[in-house]
PDB file of N, CA and C in Angstrom:
ATOM      1  N   MET D 252      31.201   0.930  55.496  1.00  0.00           N
ATOM      2  CA  MET D 252      31.072   2.333  55.201  1.00  0.00           C
ATOM      3  C   MET D 252      32.443   2.892  54.833  1.00  0.00           C
ATOM      4  N   ASN D 253      32.515   3.643  53.763  1.00  0.00           N
ATOM      5  CA  ASN D 253      33.774   4.237  53.332  1.00  0.00           C
ATOM      6  C   ASN D 253      34.077   5.474  54.151  1.00  0.00           C
ATOM      7  N   SER D 254      35.349   5.652  54.501  1.00  0.00           N
ATOM      8  CA  SER D 254      35.759   6.848  55.220  1.00  0.00           C
ATOM      9  C   SER D 254      36.034   7.954  54.204  1.00  0.00           C
ATOM     10  N   PRO D 255      35.914   9.208  54.641  1.00  0.00           N
ATOM     11  CA  PRO D 255      36.186  10.301  53.704  1.00  0.00           C
ATOM     12  C   PRO D 255      37.642  10.294  53.250  1.00  0.00           C
ATOM     13  N   ARG D 256      37.882  10.791  52.067  1.00  0.00           N
ATOM     14  CA  ARG D 256      39.228  10.850  51.514  1.00  0.00           C
ATOM     15  C   ARG D 256      39.605  12.287  51.274  1.00  0.00           C
ATOM     16  N   THR D 257      40.883  12.564  51.346  1.00  0.00           N
ATOM     17  CA  THR D 257      41.383  13.896  51.053  1.00  0.00           C
ATOM     18  C   THR D 257      41.893  13.908  49.620  1.00  0.00           C
ATOM     19  N   PRO D 258      41.181  14.572  48.717  1.00  0.00           N
ATOM     20  CA  PRO D 258      41.608  14.531  47.315  1.00  0.00           C
ATOM     21  C   PRO D 258      42.787  15.451  47.031  1.00  0.00           C
ATOM     22  N   ASP D 259      43.569  15.065  46.039  1.00  0.00           N
ATOM     23  CA  ASP D 259      44.600  15.960  45.522  1.00  0.00           C
ATOM     24  C   ASP D 259      44.040  16.605  44.260  1.00  0.00           C
ATOM     25  N   SER D 260      44.877  17.170  43.422  1.00  0.00           N
ATOM     26  CA  SER D 260      44.381  17.880  42.239  1.00  0.00           C
ATOM     27  C   SER D 260      43.695  16.964  41.235  1.00  0.00           C
ATOM     28  N   THR D 261      43.937  15.648  41.311  1.00  0.00           N
ATOM     29  CA  THR D 261      43.278  14.721  40.387  1.00  0.00           C
ATOM     30  C   THR D 261      42.000  14.165  40.986  1.00  0.00           C
ATOM     31  N   GLY D 262      41.685  14.511  42.234  1.00  0.00           N
ATOM     32  CA  GLY D 262      40.485  13.994  42.862  1.00  0.00           C
ATOM     33  C   GLY D 262      40.754  12.767  43.702  1.00  0.00           C
ATOM     34  N   ALA D 263      41.983  12.264  43.745  1.00  0.00           N
ATOM     35  CA  ALA D 263      42.321  11.072  44.512  1.00  0.00           C
ATOM     36  C   ALA D 263      43.332  11.433  45.589  1.00  0.00           C
ATOM     37  N   SER D 264      43.302  10.674  46.662  1.00  0.00           N
ATOM     38  CA  SER D 264      44.301  10.855  47.709  1.00  0.00           C
ATOM     39  C   SER D 264      45.658  10.471  47.132  1.00  0.00           C
ATOM     40  N   GLY D 265      46.712  11.195  47.481  1.00  0.00           N
ATOM     41  CA  GLY D 265      48.025  10.993  46.903  1.00  0.00           C
ATOM     42  C   GLY D 265      48.631   9.639  47.141  1.00  0.00           C
ATOM     43  N   ASP D 266      48.208   8.918  48.181  1.00  0.00           N
ATOM     44  CA  ASP D 266      48.796   7.613  48.462  1.00  0.00           C
ATOM     45  C   ASP D 266      47.955   6.465  47.922  1.00  0.00           C
ATOM     46  N   GLU D 267      46.925   6.763  47.155  1.00  0.00           N
ATOM     47  CA  GLU D 267      46.064   5.716  46.613  1.00  0.00           C
ATOM     48  C   GLU D 267      46.499   5.306  45.206  1.00  0.00           C
ATOM     49  N   VAL D 268      46.168   4.051  44.874  1.00  0.00           N
ATOM     50  CA  VAL D 268      46.501   3.499  43.566  1.00  0.00           C
ATOM     51  C   VAL D 268      45.243   2.907  42.940  1.00  0.00           C
ATOM     52  N   ARG D 269      45.387   2.540  41.672  1.00  0.00           N
ATOM     53  CA  ARG D 269      44.272   1.953  40.913  1.00  0.00           C
ATOM     54  C   ARG D 269      44.757   0.665  40.278  1.00  0.00           C
ATOM     55  N   VAL D 270      43.895  -0.333  40.280  1.00  0.00           N
ATOM     56  CA  VAL D 270      44.158  -1.539  39.511  1.00  0.00           C
ATOM     57  C   VAL D 270      42.957  -1.780  38.600  1.00  0.00           C
ATOM     58  N   THR D 271      43.262  -2.143  37.375  1.00  0.00           N
ATOM     59  CA  THR D 271      42.235  -2.614  36.451  1.00  0.00           C
ATOM     60  C   THR D 271      42.594  -4.065  36.165  1.00  0.00           C
ATOM     61  N   ALA D 272      41.679  -4.963  36.487  1.00  0.00           N
ATOM     62  CA  ALA D 272      41.946  -6.397  36.349  1.00  0.00           C
ATOM     63  C   ALA D 272      40.873  -7.038  35.481  1.00  0.00           C
ATOM     64  N   VAL D 273      41.307  -7.777  34.468  1.00  0.00           N
ATOM     65  CA  VAL D 273      40.402  -8.556  33.636  1.00  0.00           C
ATOM     66  C   VAL D 273      40.455  -9.983  34.153  1.00  0.00           C
ATOM     67  N   VAL D 274      39.307 -10.459  34.644  1.00  0.00           N
ATOM     68  CA  VAL D 274      39.223 -11.788  35.253  1.00  0.00           C
ATOM     69  C   VAL D 274      38.492 -12.710  34.290  1.00  0.00           C
ATOM     70  N   ARG D 275      39.168 -13.802  33.920  1.00  0.00           N
ATOM     71  CA  ARG D 275      38.580 -14.773  32.982  1.00  0.00           C
ATOM     72  C   ARG D 275      38.371 -16.105  33.673  1.00  0.00           C
ATOM     73  N   GLY D 276      37.394 -16.830  33.188  1.00  0.00           N
ATOM     74  CA  GLY D 276      37.039 -18.134  33.735  1.00  0.00           C
ATOM     75  C   GLY D 276      35.525 -18.211  33.840  1.00  0.00           C
ATOM     76  N   VAL D 277      35.037 -18.972  34.804  1.00  0.00           N
ATOM     77  CA  VAL D 277      33.598 -19.049  35.060  1.00  0.00           C
ATOM     78  C   VAL D 277      33.314 -18.019  36.151  1.00  0.00           C
ATOM     79  N   VAL D 278      33.103 -16.765  35.725  1.00  0.00           N
ATOM     80  CA  VAL D 278      32.961 -15.670  36.675  1.00  0.00           C
ATOM     81  C   VAL D 278      31.691 -14.849  36.445  1.00  0.00           C
ATOM     82  N   GLN D 279      30.795 -15.332  35.602  1.00  0.00           N
ATOM     83  CA  GLN D 279      29.494 -14.694  35.434  1.00  0.00           C
ATOM     84  C   GLN D 279      28.417 -15.691  35.833  1.00  0.00           C
ATOM     85  N   GLY D 280      27.375 -15.195  36.509  1.00  0.00           N
ATOM     86  CA  GLY D 280      26.264 -16.045  36.929  1.00  0.00           C
ATOM     87  C   GLY D 280      26.564 -16.878  38.163  1.00  0.00           C
ATOM     88  N   VAL D 281      27.622 -16.526  38.896  1.00  0.00           N
ATOM     89  CA  VAL D 281      28.007 -17.302  40.086  1.00  0.00           C
ATOM     90  C   VAL D 281      28.144 -16.406  41.322  1.00  0.00           C
ATOM     91  N   GLY D 282      27.646 -15.176  41.257  1.00  0.00           N
ATOM     92  CA  GLY D 282      27.753 -14.246  42.375  1.00  0.00           C
ATOM     93  C   GLY D 282      29.111 -13.585  42.502  1.00  0.00           C
ATOM     94  N   PHE D 283      29.913 -13.651  41.448  1.00  0.00           N
ATOM     95  CA  PHE D 283      31.271 -13.130  41.502  1.00  0.00           C
ATOM     96  C   PHE D 283      31.303 -11.627  41.765  1.00  0.00           C
ATOM     97  N   ARG D 284      30.547 -10.843  40.983  1.00  0.00           N
ATOM     98  CA  ARG D 284      30.582  -9.388  41.153  1.00  0.00           C
ATOM     99  C   ARG D 284      30.082  -8.976  42.537  1.00  0.00           C
ATOM    100  N   TYR D 285      29.025  -9.621  43.023  1.00  0.00           N
ATOM    101  CA  TYR D 285      28.506  -9.304  44.350  1.00  0.00           C
ATOM    102  C   TYR D 285      29.556  -9.568  45.423  1.00  0.00           C
ATOM    103  N   ARG D 286      30.245 -10.684  45.308  1.00  0.00           N
ATOM    104  CA  ARG D 286      31.280 -11.003  46.304  1.00  0.00           C
ATOM    105  C   ARG D 286      32.478 -10.067  46.178  1.00  0.00           C
ATOM    106  N   VAL D 287      32.821  -9.638  44.960  1.00  0.00           N
ATOM    107  CA  VAL D 287      33.878  -8.637  44.787  1.00  0.00           C
ATOM    108  C   VAL D 287      33.454  -7.343  45.481  1.00  0.00           C
ATOM    109  N   LEU D 288      32.195  -6.948  45.302  1.00  0.00           N
ATOM    110  CA  LEU D 288      31.664  -5.755  45.964  1.00  0.00           C
ATOM    111  C   LEU D 288      31.821  -5.857  47.477  1.00  0.00           C
ATOM    112  N   ARG D 289      31.444  -6.983  48.045  1.00  0.00           N
ATOM    113  CA  ARG D 289      31.555  -7.176  49.498  1.00  0.00           C
ATOM    114  C   ARG D 289      33.004  -7.109  49.960  1.00  0.00           C
ATOM    115  N   GLN D 290      33.901  -7.754  49.203  1.00  0.00           N
ATOM    116  CA  GLN D 290      35.319  -7.740  49.564  1.00  0.00           C
ATOM    117  C   GLN D 290      35.892  -6.329  49.444  1.00  0.00           C
ATOM    118  N   ALA D 291      35.512  -5.612  48.390  1.00  0.00           N
ATOM    119  CA  ALA D 291      35.977  -4.242  48.199  1.00  0.00           C
ATOM    120  C   ALA D 291      35.506  -3.346  49.346  1.00  0.00           C
ATOM    121  N   ALA D 292      34.274  -3.546  49.808  1.00  0.00           N
ATOM    122  CA  ALA D 292      33.754  -2.751  50.925  1.00  0.00           C
ATOM    123  C   ALA D 292      34.571  -3.007  52.191  1.00  0.00           C
ATOM    124  N   LYS D 293      34.914  -4.267  52.430  1.00  0.00           N
ATOM    125  CA  LYS D 293      35.741  -4.603  53.604  1.00  0.00           C
ATOM    126  C   LYS D 293      37.096  -3.914  53.541  1.00  0.00           C
ATOM    127  N   LEU D 294      37.608  -3.737  52.329  1.00  0.00           N
ATOM    128  CA  LEU D 294      38.933  -3.149  52.130  1.00  0.00           C
ATOM    129  C   LEU D 294      38.894  -1.632  51.914  1.00  0.00           C
ATOM    130  N   ASN D 295      37.681  -1.041  51.996  1.00  0.00           N
ATOM    131  CA  ASN D 295      37.501   0.399  51.816  1.00  0.00           C
ATOM    132  C   ASN D 295      37.963   0.868  50.431  1.00  0.00           C
ATOM    133  N   LEU D 296      37.602   0.104  49.411  1.00  0.00           N
ATOM    134  CA  LEU D 296      37.963   0.436  48.032  1.00  0.00           C
ATOM    135  C   LEU D 296      36.774   1.041  47.305  1.00  0.00           C
ATOM    136  N   THR D 297      37.048   1.854  46.323  1.00  0.00           N
ATOM    137  CA  THR D 297      36.029   2.346  45.407  1.00  0.00           C
ATOM    138  C   THR D 297      36.311   1.748  44.035  1.00  0.00           C
ATOM    139  N   GLY D 298      35.298   1.727  43.173  1.00  0.00           N
ATOM    140  CA  GLY D 298      35.507   1.207  41.830  1.00  0.00           C
ATOM    141  C   GLY D 298      34.283   0.503  41.293  1.00  0.00           C
ATOM    142  N   SER D 299      34.526  -0.511  40.452  1.00  0.00           N
ATOM    143  CA  SER D 299      33.422  -1.233  39.822  1.00  0.00           C
ATOM    144  C   SER D 299      33.861  -2.630  39.406  1.00  0.00           C
ATOM    145  N   ALA D 300      32.872  -3.487  39.236  1.00  0.00           N
ATOM    146  CA  ALA D 300      33.061  -4.826  38.669  1.00  0.00           C
ATOM    147  C   ALA D 300      31.974  -4.988  37.615  1.00  0.00           C
ATOM    148  N   VAL D 301      32.391  -5.179  36.361  1.00  0.00           N
ATOM    149  CA  VAL D 301      31.458  -5.149  35.237  1.00  0.00           C
ATOM    150  C   VAL D 301      31.615  -6.401  34.378  1.00  0.00           C
ATOM    151  N   ASN D 302      30.474  -7.087  34.111  1.00  0.00           N
ATOM    152  CA  ASN D 302      30.481  -8.222  33.187  1.00  0.00           C
ATOM    153  C   ASN D 302      30.792  -7.733  31.781  1.00  0.00           C
ATOM    154  N   GLN D 303      31.554  -8.540  31.045  1.00  0.00           N
ATOM    155  CA  GLN D 303      31.890  -8.240  29.657  1.00  0.00           C
ATOM    156  C   GLN D 303      31.214  -9.261  28.743  1.00  0.00           C
ATOM    157  N   PRO D 304      30.960  -8.896  27.488  1.00  0.00           N
ATOM    158  CA  PRO D 304      30.302  -9.817  26.552  1.00  0.00           C
ATOM    159  C   PRO D 304      31.065 -11.131  26.340  1.00  0.00           C
ATOM    160  N   ASP D 305      32.392 -11.130  26.527  1.00  0.00           N
ATOM    161  CA  ASP D 305      33.172 -12.350  26.309  1.00  0.00           C
ATOM    162  C   ASP D 305      33.167 -13.296  27.516  1.00  0.00           C
ATOM    163  N   GLY D 306      32.396 -12.958  28.568  1.00  0.00           N
ATOM    164  CA  GLY D 306      32.313 -13.815  29.744  1.00  0.00           C
ATOM    165  C   GLY D 306      33.272 -13.429  30.858  1.00  0.00           C
ATOM    166  N   SER D 307      34.137 -12.455  30.614  1.00  0.00           N
ATOM    167  CA  SER D 307      35.066 -11.998  31.645  1.00  0.00           C
ATOM    168  C   SER D 307      34.387 -10.935  32.514  1.00  0.00           C
ATOM    169  N   VAL D 308      35.065 -10.571  33.594  1.00  0.00           N
ATOM    170  CA  VAL D 308      34.640  -9.468  34.449  1.00  0.00           C
ATOM    171  C   VAL D 308      35.814  -8.514  34.565  1.00  0.00           C
ATOM    172  N   VAL D 309      35.562  -7.223  34.368  1.00  0.00           N
ATOM    173  CA  VAL D 309      36.596  -6.210  34.549  1.00  0.00           C
ATOM    174  C   VAL D 309      36.365  -5.538  35.899  1.00  0.00           C
ATOM    175  N   ILE D 310      37.388  -5.601  36.736  1.00  0.00           N
ATOM    176  CA  ILE D 310      37.360  -4.960  38.044  1.00  0.00           C
ATOM    177  C   ILE D 310      38.269  -3.739  37.976  1.00  0.00           C
ATOM    178  N   THR D 311      37.739  -2.603  38.374  1.00  0.00           N
ATOM    179  CA  THR D 311      38.539  -1.396  38.540  1.00  0.00           C
ATOM    180  C   THR D 311      38.404  -1.014  40.005  1.00  0.00           C
ATOM    181  N   ALA D 312      39.524  -0.931  40.713  1.00  0.00           N
ATOM    182  CA  ALA D 312      39.478  -0.623  42.141  1.00  0.00           C
ATOM    183  C   ALA D 312      40.537   0.398  42.498  1.00  0.00           C
ATOM    184  N   GLU D 313      40.151   1.329  43.382  1.00  0.00           N
ATOM    185  CA  GLU D 313      41.072   2.347  43.856  1.00  0.00           C
ATOM    186  C   GLU D 313      41.079   2.370  45.374  1.00  0.00           C
ATOM    187  N   GLY D 314      42.271   2.590  45.932  1.00  0.00           N
ATOM    188  CA  GLY D 314      42.418   2.689  47.376  1.00  0.00           C
ATOM    189  C   GLY D 314      43.876   2.564  47.749  1.00  0.00           C
ATOM    190  N   LEU D 315      44.104   2.287  49.020  1.00  0.00           N
ATOM    191  CA  LEU D 315      45.473   2.111  49.490  1.00  0.00           C
ATOM    192  C   LEU D 315      46.114   0.915  48.798  1.00  0.00           C
ATOM    193  N   PRO D 316      47.408   0.979  48.520  1.00  0.00           N
ATOM    194  CA  PRO D 316      48.073  -0.131  47.814  1.00  0.00           C
ATOM    195  C   PRO D 316      47.862  -1.493  48.482  1.00  0.00           C
ATOM    196  N   SER D 317      47.927  -1.558  49.803  1.00  0.00           N
ATOM    197  CA  SER D 317      47.749  -2.842  50.480  1.00  0.00           C
ATOM    198  C   SER D 317      46.339  -3.382  50.287  1.00  0.00           C
ATOM    199  N   ALA D 318      45.338  -2.496  50.246  1.00  0.00           N
ATOM    200  CA  ALA D 318      43.960  -2.922  50.045  1.00  0.00           C
ATOM    201  C   ALA D 318      43.728  -3.389  48.610  1.00  0.00           C
ATOM    202  N   VAL D 319      44.274  -2.643  47.645  1.00  0.00           N
ATOM    203  CA  VAL D 319      44.148  -3.032  46.232  1.00  0.00           C
ATOM    204  C   VAL D 319      44.809  -4.395  46.012  1.00  0.00           C
ATOM    205  N   ASP D 320      46.005  -4.567  46.562  1.00  0.00           N
ATOM    206  CA  ASP D 320      46.691  -5.860  46.449  1.00  0.00           C
ATOM    207  C   ASP D 320      45.885  -6.965  47.122  1.00  0.00           C
ATOM    208  N   GLY D 321      45.262  -6.638  48.257  1.00  0.00           N
ATOM    209  CA  GLY D 321      44.439  -7.618  48.963  1.00  0.00           C
ATOM    210  C   GLY D 321      43.257  -8.085  48.142  1.00  0.00           C
ATOM    211  N   LEU D 322      42.630  -7.165  47.406  1.00  0.00           N
ATOM    212  CA  LEU D 322      41.503  -7.546  46.556  1.00  0.00           C
ATOM    213  C   LEU D 322      41.963  -8.476  45.444  1.00  0.00           C
ATOM    214  N   VAL D 323      43.079  -8.148  44.803  1.00  0.00           N
ATOM    215  CA  VAL D 323      43.587  -8.990  43.714  1.00  0.00           C
ATOM    216  C   VAL D 323      43.972 -10.372  44.255  1.00  0.00           C
ATOM    217  N   GLU D 324      44.609 -10.416  45.413  1.00  0.00           N
ATOM    218  CA  GLU D 324      44.941 -11.712  46.025  1.00  0.00           C
ATOM    219  C   GLU D 324      43.682 -12.522  46.297  1.00  0.00           C
ATOM    220  N   TRP D 325      42.631 -11.853  46.798  1.00  0.00           N
ATOM    221  CA  TRP D 325      41.371 -12.548  47.078  1.00  0.00           C
ATOM    222  C   TRP D 325      40.764 -13.094  45.783  1.00  0.00           C
ATOM    223  N   VAL D 326      40.783 -12.288  44.714  1.00  0.00           N
ATOM    224  CA  VAL D 326      40.231 -12.734  43.426  1.00  0.00           C
ATOM    225  C   VAL D 326      40.946 -13.993  42.951  1.00  0.00           C
ATOM    226  N   ARG D 327      42.244 -14.080  43.183  1.00  0.00           N
ATOM    227  CA  ARG D 327      43.033 -15.246  42.757  1.00  0.00           C
ATOM    228  C   ARG D 327      42.890 -16.440  43.701  1.00  0.00           C
ATOM    229  N   SER D 328      42.274 -16.248  44.857  1.00  0.00           N
ATOM    230  CA  SER D 328      42.211 -17.303  45.876  1.00  0.00           C
ATOM    231  C   SER D 328      40.986 -18.200  45.689  1.00  0.00           C
ATOM    232  N   PRO D 329      40.976 -19.338  46.375  1.00  0.00           N
ATOM    233  CA  PRO D 329      39.805 -20.225  46.321  1.00  0.00           C
ATOM    234  C   PRO D 329      38.558 -19.605  46.954  1.00  0.00           C
ATOM    235  N   ALA D 330      38.698 -18.516  47.705  1.00  0.00           N
ATOM    236  CA  ALA D 330      37.545 -17.861  48.324  1.00  0.00           C
ATOM    237  C   ALA D 330      36.641 -17.175  47.300  1.00  0.00           C
ATOM    238  N   ALA D 331      37.193 -16.793  46.158  1.00  0.00           N
ATOM    239  CA  ALA D 331      36.392 -16.141  45.120  1.00  0.00           C
ATOM    240  C   ALA D 331      35.451 -17.168  44.493  1.00  0.00           C
ATOM    241  N   PRO D 332      34.194 -16.779  44.250  1.00  0.00           N
ATOM    242  CA  PRO D 332      33.243 -17.725  43.647  1.00  0.00           C
ATOM    243  C   PRO D 332      33.566 -18.009  42.183  1.00  0.00           C
ATOM    244  N   GLY D 333      33.042 -19.096  41.680  1.00  0.00           N
ATOM    245  CA  GLY D 333      33.281 -19.474  40.293  1.00  0.00           C
ATOM    246  C   GLY D 333      34.642 -20.111  40.132  1.00  0.00           C
ATOM    247  N   VAL D 334      35.156 -20.047  38.935  1.00  0.00           N
ATOM    248  CA  VAL D 334      36.475 -20.593  38.614  1.00  0.00           C
ATOM    249  C   VAL D 334      37.269 -19.508  37.908  1.00  0.00           C
ATOM    250  N   VAL D 335      38.260 -18.962  38.608  1.00  0.00           N
ATOM    251  CA  VAL D 335      39.106 -17.927  38.023  1.00  0.00           C
ATOM    252  C   VAL D 335      40.251 -18.623  37.304  1.00  0.00           C
ATOM    253  N   GLU D 336      40.306 -18.468  35.993  1.00  0.00           N
ATOM    254  CA  GLU D 336      41.365 -19.083  35.189  1.00  0.00           C
ATOM    255  C   GLU D 336      42.560 -18.159  35.014  1.00  0.00           C
ATOM    256  N   SER D 337      42.288 -16.843  34.895  1.00  0.00           N
ATOM    257  CA  SER D 337      43.390 -15.892  34.750  1.00  0.00           C
ATOM    258  C   SER D 337      42.957 -14.509  35.206  1.00  0.00           C
ATOM    259  N   VAL D 338      43.950 -13.733  35.631  1.00  0.00           N
ATOM    260  CA  VAL D 338      43.730 -12.344  36.029  1.00  0.00           C
ATOM    261  C   VAL D 338      44.842 -11.518  35.396  1.00  0.00           C
ATOM    262  N   GLU D 339      44.469 -10.591  34.518  1.00  0.00           N
ATOM    263  CA  GLU D 339      45.427  -9.660  33.920  1.00  0.00           C
ATOM    264  C   GLU D 339      45.272  -8.338  34.650  1.00  0.00           C
ATOM    265  N   GLU D 340      46.349  -7.839  35.264  1.00  0.00           N
ATOM    266  CA  GLU D 340      46.295  -6.616  36.057  1.00  0.00           C
ATOM    267  C   GLU D 340      47.070  -5.487  35.393  1.00  0.00           C
ATOM    268  N   HIS D 341      46.544  -4.296  35.561  1.00  0.00           N
ATOM    269  CA  HIS D 341      47.259  -3.089  35.167  1.00  0.00           C
ATOM    270  C   HIS D 341      47.154  -2.118  36.331  1.00  0.00           C
ATOM    271  N   HIS D 342      48.300  -1.658  36.849  1.00  0.00           N
ATOM    272  CA  HIS D 342      48.332  -0.724  37.973  1.00  0.00           C
ATOM    273  C   HIS D 342      48.654   0.679  37.482  1.00  0.00           C
ATOM    274  N   SER D 343      48.015   1.669  38.108  1.00  0.00           N
ATOM    275  CA  SER D 343      48.237   3.065  37.752  1.00  0.00           C
ATOM    276  C   SER D 343      47.867   3.937  38.954  1.00  0.00           C
ATOM    277  N   PRO D 344      48.160   5.222  38.891  1.00  0.00           N
ATOM    278  CA  PRO D 344      47.740   6.115  39.980  1.00  0.00           C
ATOM    279  C   PRO D 344      46.208   6.193  40.045  1.00  0.00           C
ATOM    280  N   ALA D 345      45.690   6.369  41.238  1.00  0.00           N
ATOM    281  CA  ALA D 345      44.237   6.537  41.406  1.00  0.00           C
ATOM    282  C   ALA D 345      43.803   7.844  40.749  1.00  0.00           C
ATOM    283  N   THR D 346      42.571   7.850  40.239  1.00  0.00           N
ATOM    284  CA  THR D 346      42.031   9.041  39.595  1.00  0.00           C
ATOM    285  C   THR D 346      40.984   9.745  40.447  1.00  0.00           C
ATOM    286  N   GLY D 347      40.424   9.045  41.435  1.00  0.00           N
ATOM    287  CA  GLY D 347      39.350   9.615  42.233  1.00  0.00           C
ATOM    288  C   GLY D 347      38.018   9.607  41.521  1.00  0.00           C
ATOM    289  N   GLU D 348      37.919   8.849  40.450  1.00  0.00           N
ATOM    290  CA  GLU D 348      36.725   8.797  39.606  1.00  0.00           C
ATOM    291  C   GLU D 348      35.501   8.239  40.340  1.00  0.00           C
ATOM    292  N   PHE D 349      35.717   7.352  41.319  1.00  0.00           N
ATOM    293  CA  PHE D 349      34.607   6.644  41.977  1.00  0.00           C
ATOM    294  C   PHE D 349      34.371   7.184  43.387  1.00  0.00           C
ATOM    295  N   SER D 350      33.115   7.193  43.805  1.00  0.00           N
ATOM    296  CA  SER D 350      32.780   7.586  45.168  1.00  0.00           C
ATOM    297  C   SER D 350      32.381   6.376  46.018  1.00  0.00           C
ATOM    298  N   SER D 351      32.148   5.236  45.354  1.00  0.00           N
ATOM    299  CA  SER D 351      31.781   4.001  46.040  1.00  0.00           C
ATOM    300  C   SER D 351      32.205   2.842  45.140  1.00  0.00           C
ATOM    301  N   PHE D 352      31.815   1.623  45.502  1.00  0.00           N
ATOM    302  CA  PHE D 352      32.102   0.472  44.656  1.00  0.00           C
ATOM    303  C   PHE D 352      30.782  -0.022  44.081  1.00  0.00           C
ATOM    304  N   ASP D 353      30.728  -0.203  42.769  1.00  0.00           N
ATOM    305  CA  ASP D 353      29.503  -0.601  42.078  1.00  0.00           C
ATOM    306  C   ASP D 353      29.711  -1.926  41.369  1.00  0.00           C
ATOM    307  N   ALA D 354      28.792  -2.844  41.589  1.00  0.00           N
ATOM    308  CA  ALA D 354      28.871  -4.138  40.899  1.00  0.00           C
ATOM    309  C   ALA D 354      27.654  -4.342  40.033  1.00  0.00           C
ATOM    310  N   GLY D 355      27.054  -3.248  39.592  1.00  0.00           N
ATOM    311  CA  GLY D 355      25.845  -3.308  38.783  1.00  0.00           C
ATOM    312  C   GLY D 355      26.121  -3.709  37.405  1.00  0.00           C
TER     313      GLY D 355
END
């Protein structure tokens, strides 16, 4: 369960960050998005994991910096399902765009 957040003028808590990660490899059809959702819930992150037509998955996650880093570390680890060949990350301030994590 996500705890309530105190938004700033952008809708995000001032100490939160955002990562957008493009994950390539064998990451579709192996339960990857579902497991990202579960890991994000454990870390109290909001965002999404979306399959792309090229076979990659784009993860957008917002939360505390340590939690966001933890998700990216998990994606790169052997614990993530499938075969992760590469992860391209872009970090930015959180926007507060998400109220939960969606892997639909």
